[in-house]
PDB file of C-alpha atoms in Angstrom:
ATOM      1  CA  UNK B   1     155.649 168.337  67.613  1.00  0.00           C
ATOM      2  CA  UNK B   2     153.185 169.473  64.864  1.00  0.00           C
ATOM      3  CA  UNK B   3     152.358 173.154  64.695  1.00  0.00           C
ATOM      4  CA  UNK B   4     148.806 174.145  65.626  1.00  0.00           C
ATOM      5  CA  UNK B   5     146.814 175.775  62.842  1.00  0.00           C
ATOM      6  CA  UNK B   6     145.964 179.287  64.072  1.00  0.00           C
ATOM      7  CA  UNK B   7     144.271 180.515  60.889  1.00  0.00           C
ATOM      8  CA  UNK B   8     140.577 181.415  61.195  1.00  0.00           C
ATOM      9  CA  UNK B   9     137.935 183.328  59.325  1.00  0.00           C
ATOM     10  CA  UNK B  10     137.734 187.055  60.138  1.00  0.00           C
ATOM     11  CA  UNK B  11     134.917 187.750  62.559  1.00  0.00           C
ATOM     12  CA  UNK B  12     134.780 191.468  63.247  1.00  0.00           C
ATOM     13  CA  UNK B  13     134.240 194.339  60.775  1.00  0.00           C
ATOM     14  CA  UNK B  14     137.808 195.544  61.384  1.00  0.00           C
ATOM     15  CA  UNK B  15     139.222 192.113  60.538  1.00  0.00           C
ATOM     16  CA  UNK B  16     137.098 191.897  57.409  1.00  0.00           C
ATOM     17  CA  UNK B  17     138.259 195.351  56.278  1.00  0.00           C
ATOM     18  CA  UNK B  18     141.919 194.415  56.748  1.00  0.00           C
ATOM     19  CA  UNK B  19     141.559 191.098  54.917  1.00  0.00           C
ATOM     20  CA  UNK B  20     139.707 192.415  51.826  1.00  0.00           C
ATOM     21  CA  UNK B  21     140.657 194.669  48.910  1.00  0.00           C
ATOM     22  CA  UNK B  22     140.132 198.458  49.023  1.00  0.00           C
ATOM     23  CA  UNK B  23     137.058 198.473  46.751  1.00  0.00           C
ATOM     24  CA  UNK B  24     135.342 195.825  48.853  1.00  0.00           C
ATOM     25  CA  UNK B  25     136.271 197.698  52.018  1.00  0.00           C
ATOM     26  CA  UNK B  26     134.644 200.901  50.726  1.00  0.00           C
ATOM     27  CA  UNK B  27     131.416 199.123  49.773  1.00  0.00           C
ATOM     28  CA  UNK B  28     131.179 197.317  53.108  1.00  0.00           C
ATOM     29  CA  UNK B  29     131.901 200.498  55.056  1.00  0.00           C
ATOM     30  CA  UNK B  30     129.080 202.279  53.235  1.00  0.00           C
ATOM     31  CA  UNK B  31     126.702 199.369  53.761  1.00  0.00           C
ATOM     32  CA  UNK B  32     127.591 199.302  57.451  1.00  0.00           C
ATOM     33  CA  UNK B  33     126.855 202.999  57.943  1.00  0.00           C
ATOM     34  CA  UNK B  34     123.920 203.834  55.672  1.00  0.00           C
ATOM     35  CA  UNK B  35     120.479 202.318  56.310  1.00  0.00           C
ATOM     36  CA  UNK B  36     118.355 201.180  53.390  1.00  0.00           C
ATOM     37  CA  UNK B  37     115.472 203.591  52.722  1.00  0.00           C
ATOM     38  CA  UNK B  38     112.578 202.572  50.488  1.00  0.00           C
ATOM     39  CA  UNK B  39     110.546 205.503  49.147  1.00  0.00           C
ATOM     40  CA  UNK B  40     106.923 204.584  48.526  1.00  0.00           C
ATOM     41  CA  UNK B  41     103.796 206.671  47.849  1.00  0.00           C
ATOM     42  CA  UNK B  42     101.738 207.380  50.952  1.00  0.00           C
ATOM     43  CA  UNK B  43      98.216 206.051  51.220  1.00  0.00           C
ATOM     44  CA  UNK B  44      95.794 207.545  53.679  1.00  0.00           C
ATOM     45  CA  UNK B  45      97.128 209.306  56.742  1.00  0.00           C
ATOM     46  CA  UNK B  46     100.908 209.173  56.927  1.00  0.00           C
ATOM     47  CA  UNK B  47     102.645 208.059  60.143  1.00  0.00           C
ATOM     48  CA  UNK B  48     104.591 210.746  61.966  1.00  0.00           C
ATOM     49  CA  UNK B  49     107.888 208.808  61.663  1.00  0.00           C
ATOM     50  CA  UNK B  50     109.697 211.106  64.074  1.00  0.00           C
ATOM     51  CA  UNK B  51     112.567 208.627  64.299  1.00  0.00           C
ATOM     52  CA  UNK B  52     113.732 209.866  60.903  1.00  0.00           C
ATOM     53  CA  UNK B  53     114.745 213.134  62.518  1.00  0.00           C
ATOM     54  CA  UNK B  54     117.230 211.318  64.736  1.00  0.00           C
ATOM     55  CA  UNK B  55     118.762 209.537  61.748  1.00  0.00           C
ATOM     56  CA  UNK B  56     119.119 212.928  60.012  1.00  0.00           C
ATOM     57  CA  UNK B  57     120.503 214.788  63.009  1.00  0.00           C
ATOM     58  CA  UNK B  58     123.732 215.625  61.190  1.00  0.00           C
ATOM     59  CA  UNK B  59     121.756 217.126  58.324  1.00  0.00           C
ATOM     60  CA  UNK B  60     119.829 219.278  60.812  1.00  0.00           C
ATOM     61  CA  UNK B  61     123.125 220.447  62.289  1.00  0.00           C
ATOM     62  CA  UNK B  62     124.473 221.523  58.889  1.00  0.00           C
ATOM     63  CA  UNK B  63     121.224 223.327  58.037  1.00  0.00           C
ATOM     64  CA  UNK B  64     121.382 225.199  61.353  1.00  0.00           C
ATOM     65  CA  UNK B  65     125.039 226.091  60.864  1.00  0.00           C
ATOM     66  CA  UNK B  66     124.318 227.294  57.311  1.00  0.00           C
ATOM     67  CA  UNK B  67     121.416 229.511  58.410  1.00  0.00           C
ATOM     68  CA  UNK B  68     123.365 231.057  61.294  1.00  0.00           C
ATOM     69  CA  UNK B  69     126.326 231.914  59.050  1.00  0.00           C
ATOM     70  CA  UNK B  70     124.121 233.365  56.296  1.00  0.00           C
ATOM     71  CA  UNK B  71     122.115 235.487  58.729  1.00  0.00           C
ATOM     72  CA  UNK B  72     125.076 237.550  59.911  1.00  0.00           C
ATOM     73  CA  UNK B  73     127.254 237.293  56.818  1.00  0.00           C
ATOM     74  CA  UNK B  74     128.585 240.659  55.579  1.00  0.00           C
ATOM     75  CA  UNK B  75     127.076 242.521  58.529  1.00  0.00           C
ATOM     76  CA  UNK B  76     129.011 245.130  60.506  1.00  0.00           C
ATOM     77  CA  UNK B  77     127.600 244.293  63.934  1.00  0.00           C
ATOM     78  CA  UNK B  78     127.220 240.542  63.369  1.00  0.00           C
ATOM     79  CA  UNK B  79     125.785 238.633  66.319  1.00  0.00           C
ATOM     80  CA  UNK B  80     125.358 241.917  68.224  1.00  0.00           C
ATOM     81  CA  UNK B  81     121.980 242.193  66.486  1.00  0.00           C
ATOM     82  CA  UNK B  82     120.801 239.377  68.747  1.00  0.00           C
ATOM     83  CA  UNK B  83     121.221 241.793  71.658  1.00  0.00           C
ATOM     84  CA  UNK B  84     120.286 245.087  69.995  1.00  0.00           C
ATOM     85  CA  UNK B  85     116.859 244.005  68.759  1.00  0.00           C
ATOM     86  CA  UNK B  86     115.334 243.111  72.156  1.00  0.00           C
ATOM     87  CA  UNK B  87     117.205 245.943  73.883  1.00  0.00           C
ATOM     88  CA  UNK B  88     115.918 248.628  71.521  1.00  0.00           C
ATOM     89  CA  UNK B  89     112.405 247.231  71.723  1.00  0.00           C
ATOM     90  CA  UNK B  90     112.698 247.278  75.517  1.00  0.00           C
ATOM     91  CA  UNK B  91     113.682 250.957  75.427  1.00  0.00           C
ATOM     92  CA  UNK B  92     110.682 251.870  73.250  1.00  0.00           C
ATOM     93  CA  UNK B  93     108.263 249.922  75.452  1.00  0.00           C
ATOM     94  CA  UNK B  94     109.767 251.401  78.625  1.00  0.00           C
ATOM     95  CA  UNK B  95     109.292 254.961  77.370  1.00  0.00           C
ATOM     96  CA  UNK B  96     105.803 254.537  75.884  1.00  0.00           C
ATOM     97  CA  UNK B  97     104.125 251.974  78.129  1.00  0.00           C
ATOM     98  CA  UNK B  98     106.204 252.312  81.284  1.00  0.00           C
ATOM     99  CA  UNK B  99     106.800 256.068  81.508  1.00  0.00           C
ATOM    100  CA  UNK B 100     104.041 257.699  79.452  1.00  0.00           C
ATOM    101  CA  UNK B 101     101.204 255.209  79.875  1.00  0.00           C
ATOM    102  CA  UNK B 102     102.262 254.254  83.401  1.00  0.00           C
ATOM    103  CA  UNK B 103     101.397 250.562  83.095  1.00  0.00           C
ATOM    104  CA  UNK B 104     102.113 248.596  86.301  1.00  0.00           C
ATOM    105  CA  UNK B 105     105.047 246.187  86.384  1.00  0.00           C
ATOM    106  CA  UNK B 106     104.190 244.444  89.683  1.00  0.00           C
ATOM    107  CA  UNK B 107     107.035 245.980  91.667  1.00  0.00           C
ATOM    108  CA  UNK B 108     109.708 245.048  89.121  1.00  0.00           C
ATOM    109  CA  UNK B 109     111.676 247.714  87.190  1.00  0.00           C
ATOM    110  CA  UNK B 110     109.813 248.104  83.926  1.00  0.00           C
ATOM    111  CA  UNK B 111     112.857 247.594  81.612  1.00  0.00           C
ATOM    112  CA  UNK B 112     113.633 244.143  82.990  1.00  0.00           C
ATOM    113  CA  UNK B 113     109.898 243.368  83.288  1.00  0.00           C
ATOM    114  CA  UNK B 114     109.587 243.894  79.531  1.00  0.00           C
ATOM    115  CA  UNK B 115     112.922 242.372  78.512  1.00  0.00           C
ATOM    116  CA  UNK B 116     112.090 239.128  80.327  1.00  0.00           C
ATOM    117  CA  UNK B 117     108.982 238.806  78.172  1.00  0.00           C
ATOM    118  CA  UNK B 118     110.670 239.945  74.950  1.00  0.00           C
ATOM    119  CA  UNK B 119     113.204 237.080  74.990  1.00  0.00           C
ATOM    120  CA  UNK B 120     110.723 234.186  74.632  1.00  0.00           C
ATOM    121  CA  UNK B 121     108.478 236.313  72.432  1.00  0.00           C
ATOM    122  CA  UNK B 122     111.217 237.038  69.904  1.00  0.00           C
ATOM    123  CA  UNK B 123     112.305 233.391  69.939  1.00  0.00           C
ATOM    124  CA  UNK B 124     108.726 232.462  69.074  1.00  0.00           C
ATOM    125  CA  UNK B 125     108.085 235.224  66.530  1.00  0.00           C
ATOM    126  CA  UNK B 126     111.341 234.936  64.586  1.00  0.00           C
ATOM    127  CA  UNK B 127     111.314 231.129  64.569  1.00  0.00           C
ATOM    128  CA  UNK B 128     107.670 230.958  63.481  1.00  0.00           C
ATOM    129  CA  UNK B 129     108.184 233.413  60.612  1.00  0.00           C
ATOM    130  CA  UNK B 130     111.334 231.583  59.487  1.00  0.00           C
ATOM    131  CA  UNK B 131     109.626 228.196  59.594  1.00  0.00           C
ATOM    132  CA  UNK B 132     106.648 229.527  57.639  1.00  0.00           C
ATOM    133  CA  UNK B 133     108.788 230.378  54.591  1.00  0.00           C
ATOM    134  CA  UNK B 134     111.401 227.621  55.010  1.00  0.00           C
ATOM    135  CA  UNK B 135     109.904 225.153  52.532  1.00  0.00           C
ATOM    136  CA  UNK B 136     109.618 227.712  49.743  1.00  0.00           C
ATOM    137  CA  UNK B 137     113.093 229.052  50.506  1.00  0.00           C
ATOM    138  CA  UNK B 138     114.540 225.536  50.094  1.00  0.00           C
ATOM    139  CA  UNK B 139     112.443 224.548  47.090  1.00  0.00           C
ATOM    140  CA  UNK B 140     115.493 223.542  45.015  1.00  0.00           C
ATOM    141  CA  UNK B 141     116.457 220.960  47.637  1.00  0.00           C
ATOM    142  CA  UNK B 142     112.908 219.637  47.783  1.00  0.00           C
ATOM    143  CA  UNK B 143     112.945 218.982  44.056  1.00  0.00           C
ATOM    144  CA  UNK B 144     116.375 217.364  43.798  1.00  0.00           C
ATOM    145  CA  UNK B 145     116.942 215.015  46.727  1.00  0.00           C
ATOM    146  CA  UNK B 146     114.935 213.017  49.233  1.00  0.00           C
ATOM    147  CA  UNK B 147     115.199 213.643  52.958  1.00  0.00           C
ATOM    148  CA  UNK B 148     112.530 213.954  55.645  1.00  0.00           C
ATOM    149  CA  UNK B 149     110.891 217.311  54.912  1.00  0.00           C
ATOM    150  CA  UNK B 150     110.404 217.910  58.622  1.00  0.00           C
ATOM    151  CA  UNK B 151     114.165 218.510  58.824  1.00  0.00           C
ATOM    152  CA  UNK B 152     113.732 221.956  57.229  1.00  0.00           C
ATOM    153  CA  UNK B 153     111.308 223.507  59.767  1.00  0.00           C
ATOM    154  CA  UNK B 154     113.150 221.895  62.694  1.00  0.00           C
ATOM    155  CA  UNK B 155     116.459 223.385  61.508  1.00  0.00           C
ATOM    156  CA  UNK B 156     114.804 226.785  61.003  1.00  0.00           C
ATOM    157  CA  UNK B 157     113.625 226.594  64.608  1.00  0.00           C
ATOM    158  CA  UNK B 158     116.918 225.486  66.156  1.00  0.00           C
ATOM    159  CA  UNK B 159     119.030 228.251  64.617  1.00  0.00           C
ATOM    160  CA  UNK B 160     117.182 230.904  66.653  1.00  0.00           C
ATOM    161  CA  UNK B 161     118.363 229.317  69.883  1.00  0.00           C
ATOM    162  CA  UNK B 162     121.710 230.989  69.240  1.00  0.00           C
ATOM    163  CA  UNK B 163     120.149 234.462  69.420  1.00  0.00           C
ATOM    164  CA  UNK B 164     118.085 233.485  72.441  1.00  0.00           C
ATOM    165  CA  UNK B 165     121.178 232.239  74.310  1.00  0.00           C
ATOM    166  CA  UNK B 166     123.019 235.512  73.700  1.00  0.00           C
ATOM    167  CA  UNK B 167     120.015 237.537  74.837  1.00  0.00           C
ATOM    168  CA  UNK B 168     119.615 235.383  77.943  1.00  0.00           C
ATOM    169  CA  UNK B 169     123.155 236.223  79.054  1.00  0.00           C
ATOM    170  CA  UNK B 170     122.234 239.911  78.784  1.00  0.00           C
ATOM    171  CA  UNK B 171     119.122 239.250  80.876  1.00  0.00           C
ATOM    172  CA  UNK B 172     121.209 237.696  83.640  1.00  0.00           C
ATOM    173  CA  UNK B 173     123.485 240.749  83.595  1.00  0.00           C
ATOM    174  CA  UNK B 174     120.430 243.026  83.898  1.00  0.00           C
ATOM    175  CA  UNK B 175     119.121 241.007  86.830  1.00  0.00           C
ATOM    176  CA  UNK B 176     122.488 241.423  88.565  1.00  0.00           C
ATOM    177  CA  UNK B 177     122.430 245.174  87.862  1.00  0.00           C
ATOM    178  CA  UNK B 178     118.938 245.598  89.334  1.00  0.00           C
ATOM    179  CA  UNK B 179     119.758 243.380  92.310  1.00  0.00           C
ATOM    180  CA  UNK B 180     117.227 240.673  91.431  1.00  0.00           C
ATOM    181  CA  UNK B 181     118.157 237.265  92.795  1.00  0.00           C
ATOM    182  CA  UNK B 182     116.468 234.343  91.047  1.00  0.00           C
ATOM    183  CA  UNK B 183     114.796 231.653  93.112  1.00  0.00           C
ATOM    184  CA  UNK B 184     114.829 227.892  92.632  1.00  0.00           C
ATOM    185  CA  UNK B 185     112.077 228.403  90.065  1.00  0.00           C
ATOM    186  CA  UNK B 186     114.803 229.315  87.565  1.00  0.00           C
ATOM    187  CA  UNK B 187     115.305 225.583  86.921  1.00  0.00           C
ATOM    188  CA  UNK B 188     111.948 225.589  85.087  1.00  0.00           C
ATOM    189  CA  UNK B 189     113.188 228.066  82.458  1.00  0.00           C
ATOM    190  CA  UNK B 190     114.157 225.275  79.980  1.00  0.00           C
ATOM    191  CA  UNK B 191     110.569 223.984  80.156  1.00  0.00           C
ATOM    192  CA  UNK B 192     109.207 227.359  79.068  1.00  0.00           C
ATOM    193  CA  UNK B 193     111.841 227.582  76.331  1.00  0.00           C
ATOM    194  CA  UNK B 194     110.666 224.206  75.028  1.00  0.00           C
ATOM    195  CA  UNK B 195     107.063 225.408  75.224  1.00  0.00           C
ATOM    196  CA  UNK B 196     107.904 228.505  73.161  1.00  0.00           C
ATOM    197  CA  UNK B 197     109.784 226.381  70.618  1.00  0.00           C
ATOM    198  CA  UNK B 198     106.910 223.896  70.405  1.00  0.00           C
ATOM    199  CA  UNK B 199     104.440 226.751  69.817  1.00  0.00           C
ATOM    200  CA  UNK B 200     106.641 228.226  67.070  1.00  0.00           C
ATOM    201  CA  UNK B 201     107.079 224.825  65.402  1.00  0.00           C
ATOM    202  CA  UNK B 202     103.375 223.984  65.639  1.00  0.00           C
ATOM    203  CA  UNK B 203     102.098 227.212  64.092  1.00  0.00           C
ATOM    204  CA  UNK B 204     105.061 227.428  61.723  1.00  0.00           C
ATOM    205  CA  UNK B 205     104.321 223.991  60.256  1.00  0.00           C
ATOM    206  CA  UNK B 206     100.722 224.994  59.585  1.00  0.00           C
ATOM    207  CA  UNK B 207     101.848 228.200  57.888  1.00  0.00           C
ATOM    208  CA  UNK B 208     104.687 226.513  55.957  1.00  0.00           C
ATOM    209  CA  UNK B 209     102.349 223.874  54.553  1.00  0.00           C
ATOM    210  CA  UNK B 210      99.782 226.482  53.557  1.00  0.00           C
ATOM    211  CA  UNK B 211     102.498 228.729  52.120  1.00  0.00           C
ATOM    212  CA  UNK B 212     103.498 226.021  49.644  1.00  0.00           C
ATOM    213  CA  UNK B 213     100.031 226.170  48.090  1.00  0.00           C
ATOM    214  CA  UNK B 214      99.010 229.759  48.826  1.00  0.00           C
ATOM    215  CA  UNK B 215     101.812 232.315  48.639  1.00  0.00           C
ATOM    216  CA  UNK B 216      99.555 234.939  50.243  1.00  0.00           C
ATOM    217  CA  UNK B 217     100.562 233.440  53.577  1.00  0.00           C
ATOM    218  CA  UNK B 218     103.981 235.083  53.630  1.00  0.00           C
ATOM    219  CA  UNK B 219     102.383 238.530  53.245  1.00  0.00           C
ATOM    220  CA  UNK B 220     100.050 237.879  56.167  1.00  0.00           C
ATOM    221  CA  UNK B 221     102.835 236.760  58.545  1.00  0.00           C
ATOM    222  CA  UNK B 222     104.124 240.275  59.500  1.00  0.00           C
ATOM    223  CA  UNK B 223     100.594 241.419  60.334  1.00  0.00           C
ATOM    224  CA  UNK B 224      99.949 238.216  62.289  1.00  0.00           C
ATOM    225  CA  UNK B 225     103.099 238.710  64.394  1.00  0.00           C
ATOM    226  CA  UNK B 226     102.316 242.377  65.044  1.00  0.00           C
ATOM    227  CA  UNK B 227      98.753 241.565  66.092  1.00  0.00           C
ATOM    228  CA  UNK B 228      99.934 238.644  68.238  1.00  0.00           C
ATOM    229  CA  UNK B 229     102.415 240.854  70.071  1.00  0.00           C
ATOM    230  CA  UNK B 230      99.683 243.099  71.447  1.00  0.00           C
ATOM    231  CA  UNK B 231      97.469 240.237  72.619  1.00  0.00           C
ATOM    232  CA  UNK B 232     100.427 238.717  74.482  1.00  0.00           C
ATOM    233  CA  UNK B 233     101.397 240.152  77.911  1.00  0.00           C
ATOM    234  CA  UNK B 234     104.786 241.480  76.802  1.00  0.00           C
ATOM    235  CA  UNK B 235     104.360 245.209  77.476  1.00  0.00           C
ATOM    236  CA  UNK B 236     101.823 244.674  80.248  1.00  0.00           C
ATOM    237  CA  UNK B 237     100.912 242.133  82.899  1.00  0.00           C
ATOM    238  CA  UNK B 238      98.182 239.552  82.507  1.00  0.00           C
ATOM    239  CA  UNK B 239      96.820 240.727  85.870  1.00  0.00           C
ATOM    240  CA  UNK B 240      95.170 243.582  83.956  1.00  0.00           C
ATOM    241  CA  UNK B 241      92.875 241.062  82.250  1.00  0.00           C
ATOM    242  CA  UNK B 242      89.541 240.633  84.100  1.00  0.00           C
ATOM    243  CA  UNK B 243      89.094 237.284  85.828  1.00  0.00           C
ATOM    244  CA  UNK B 244      86.195 236.208  83.624  1.00  0.00           C
ATOM    245  CA  UNK B 245      88.365 236.562  80.502  1.00  0.00           C
ATOM    246  CA  UNK B 246      91.510 234.887  81.800  1.00  0.00           C
ATOM    247  CA  UNK B 247      90.645 231.398  80.546  1.00  0.00           C
ATOM    248  CA  UNK B 248      90.014 232.775  77.065  1.00  0.00           C
ATOM    249  CA  UNK B 249      93.226 234.783  77.329  1.00  0.00           C
ATOM    250  CA  UNK B 250      95.121 231.603  78.193  1.00  0.00           C
ATOM    251  CA  UNK B 251      94.187 230.121  74.808  1.00  0.00           C
ATOM    252  CA  UNK B 252      96.972 232.275  73.436  1.00  0.00           C
ATOM    253  CA  UNK B 253      99.895 229.809  73.687  1.00  0.00           C
ATOM    254  CA  UNK B 254     102.408 232.591  74.331  1.00  0.00           C
ATOM    255  CA  UNK B 255     100.499 233.877  77.360  1.00  0.00           C
ATOM    256  CA  UNK B 256     101.593 230.916  79.463  1.00  0.00           C
ATOM    257  CA  UNK B 257     105.158 231.114  78.122  1.00  0.00           C
ATOM    258  CA  UNK B 258     105.637 234.814  78.916  1.00  0.00           C
ATOM    259  CA  UNK B 259     104.006 234.646  82.334  1.00  0.00           C
ATOM    260  CA  UNK B 260     105.957 231.476  83.102  1.00  0.00           C
ATOM    261  CA  UNK B 261     109.234 233.234  82.244  1.00  0.00           C
ATOM    262  CA  UNK B 262     108.423 236.113  84.575  1.00  0.00           C
ATOM    263  CA  UNK B 263     107.452 233.724  87.335  1.00  0.00           C
ATOM    264  CA  UNK B 264     110.621 231.632  86.929  1.00  0.00           C
ATOM    265  CA  UNK B 265     113.096 234.519  86.678  1.00  0.00           C
ATOM    266  CA  UNK B 266     111.577 237.440  88.546  1.00  0.00           C
ATOM    267  CA  UNK B 267     109.622 235.616  91.228  1.00  0.00           C
ATOM    268  CA  UNK B 268     106.409 237.139  89.903  1.00  0.00           C
ATOM    269  CA  UNK B 269     103.559 236.699  92.340  1.00  0.00           C
ATOM    270  CA  UNK B 270     100.063 235.701  91.330  1.00  0.00           C
ATOM    271  CA  UNK B 271      98.332 232.574  90.198  1.00  0.00           C
ATOM    272  CA  UNK B 272      99.829 231.915  86.751  1.00  0.00           C
ATOM    273  CA  UNK B 273      99.379 228.132  86.947  1.00  0.00           C
ATOM    274  CA  UNK B 274      95.996 228.027  85.162  1.00  0.00           C
ATOM    275  CA  UNK B 275      97.297 230.236  82.333  1.00  0.00           C
ATOM    276  CA  UNK B 276     100.347 228.001  81.846  1.00  0.00           C
ATOM    277  CA  UNK B 277      98.199 224.862  81.925  1.00  0.00           C
ATOM    278  CA  UNK B 278      95.701 226.139  79.339  1.00  0.00           C
ATOM    279  CA  UNK B 279      98.442 227.475  77.060  1.00  0.00           C
ATOM    280  CA  UNK B 280     100.307 224.159  77.331  1.00  0.00           C
ATOM    281  CA  UNK B 281      97.235 222.205  76.254  1.00  0.00           C
ATOM    282  CA  UNK B 282      96.761 224.501  73.269  1.00  0.00           C
ATOM    283  CA  UNK B 283     100.406 224.040  72.239  1.00  0.00           C
ATOM    284  CA  UNK B 284     100.118 220.244  72.431  1.00  0.00           C
ATOM    285  CA  UNK B 285      96.969 220.295  70.307  1.00  0.00           C
ATOM    286  CA  UNK B 286      98.493 222.613  67.705  1.00  0.00           C
ATOM    287  CA  UNK B 287     101.717 220.600  67.571  1.00  0.00           C
ATOM    288  CA  UNK B 288     100.007 217.236  67.032  1.00  0.00           C
ATOM    289  CA  UNK B 289      97.606 218.606  64.430  1.00  0.00           C
ATOM    290  CA  UNK B 290     100.443 220.472  62.700  1.00  0.00           C
ATOM    291  CA  UNK B 291     102.587 217.330  62.505  1.00  0.00           C
ATOM    292  CA  UNK B 292      99.710 215.288  61.107  1.00  0.00           C
ATOM    293  CA  UNK B 293      98.803 217.919  58.509  1.00  0.00           C
ATOM    294  CA  UNK B 294     102.453 218.430  57.533  1.00  0.00           C
ATOM    295  CA  UNK B 295     103.015 214.703  57.027  1.00  0.00           C
ATOM    296  CA  UNK B 296      99.742 214.413  55.126  1.00  0.00           C
ATOM    297  CA  UNK B 297     100.740 217.106  52.608  1.00  0.00           C
ATOM    298  CA  UNK B 298     104.475 216.280  52.530  1.00  0.00           C
ATOM    299  CA  UNK B 299     104.206 214.195  49.374  1.00  0.00           C
ATOM    300  CA  UNK B 300     102.915 217.157  47.365  1.00  0.00           C
ATOM    301  CA  UNK B 301     105.603 219.665  48.319  1.00  0.00           C
ATOM    302  CA  UNK B 302     108.047 218.928  45.486  1.00  0.00           C
ATOM    303  CA  UNK B 303     105.244 219.061  42.897  1.00  0.00           C
ATOM    304  CA  UNK B 304     103.564 222.269  44.062  1.00  0.00           C
ATOM    305  CA  UNK B 305     106.424 224.382  45.430  1.00  0.00           C
TER     306      UNK B 305
END
C-alpha cells in the first residue's frame, strides 16, 4: 500500500520560524512585532492620534519607572516624603487657619478636612509643574529619536500617582482614627482622581508647549501654583463663597475636584453638584484645546528646544 504524502507548507508563524534559518527568523519576528511608521511633515491642524499612546504604552511605563526611581534616589527618607509633605502642610494649615483663624470645617475635624483636600491638590500641583518642564528636561531625547511627544507629559503625570496612592492610604488611616465611616459615595473617588489628572495634563501641556519657546514659563510656575492654592478651597470650605460668586468660583477646575473629594470621602453636606459640573466642563475644554495646541506645535519641538 503506497504511503500517503504528509508534507505540507508551514502555515503558522511558529511553523515558519522552525522551518527557516536563524537570520530569517529574526527578521520575521521583528516584522511581526513592529508596525511600520511613516514620518511625514504635518500640514494644517494635526490629528490628535491618541492611538499612538497605546502603541507606546511600554515606553510610558519605562519613563514612569525612571522618574520614580530618580526622584527618591540617594534620599534618606525615600518614599516617606510622599507622606511627610501633605502631613506637614496639614499641620501648618490646622494651626494657622483652623486654630488661630478659626475657619469652619463643617463639623469635620480640621486636620482631616484639610488633608482630604491636600491629596488631590498636590497630585494636581506636582504633576502640572512636572509636565510643564518635561519637554525641556528631555530635550536630548527629542533631538535624537522619534516617538509620540505626548508620551513625555503623560509619563510625567502618571508617576505622581505613586505618591498619591501612598498618601491615600494615610488618609484612610486618619478616617479610621477619627471614626469617620465613608458612604457609598466613596466609589466616585476614582472619577475625581481622573478629573484632577485631566486638569494637570491639560494645563501642563499648555505650559510645556509655551516653555519650549519661552523659558520664562518655568519661573512663573511656582508663583502660579502658590496663587492657585489660595483660590482653591483647600484650607477653607467653598461654602464661605457668596452665592452670586459660586459660578465664577467653579471656573477654577480644582474647585470641583476638591469639593468632590470631600463629598465622596467625608460625606460633606451641601450642594456641590453645580461646582463639580462647571469645573468638569472647564477641564474638558482645557484638555481638548491643550491637545490640539500641543499636536499643532509638536513638529517644532526638536528644532526650538
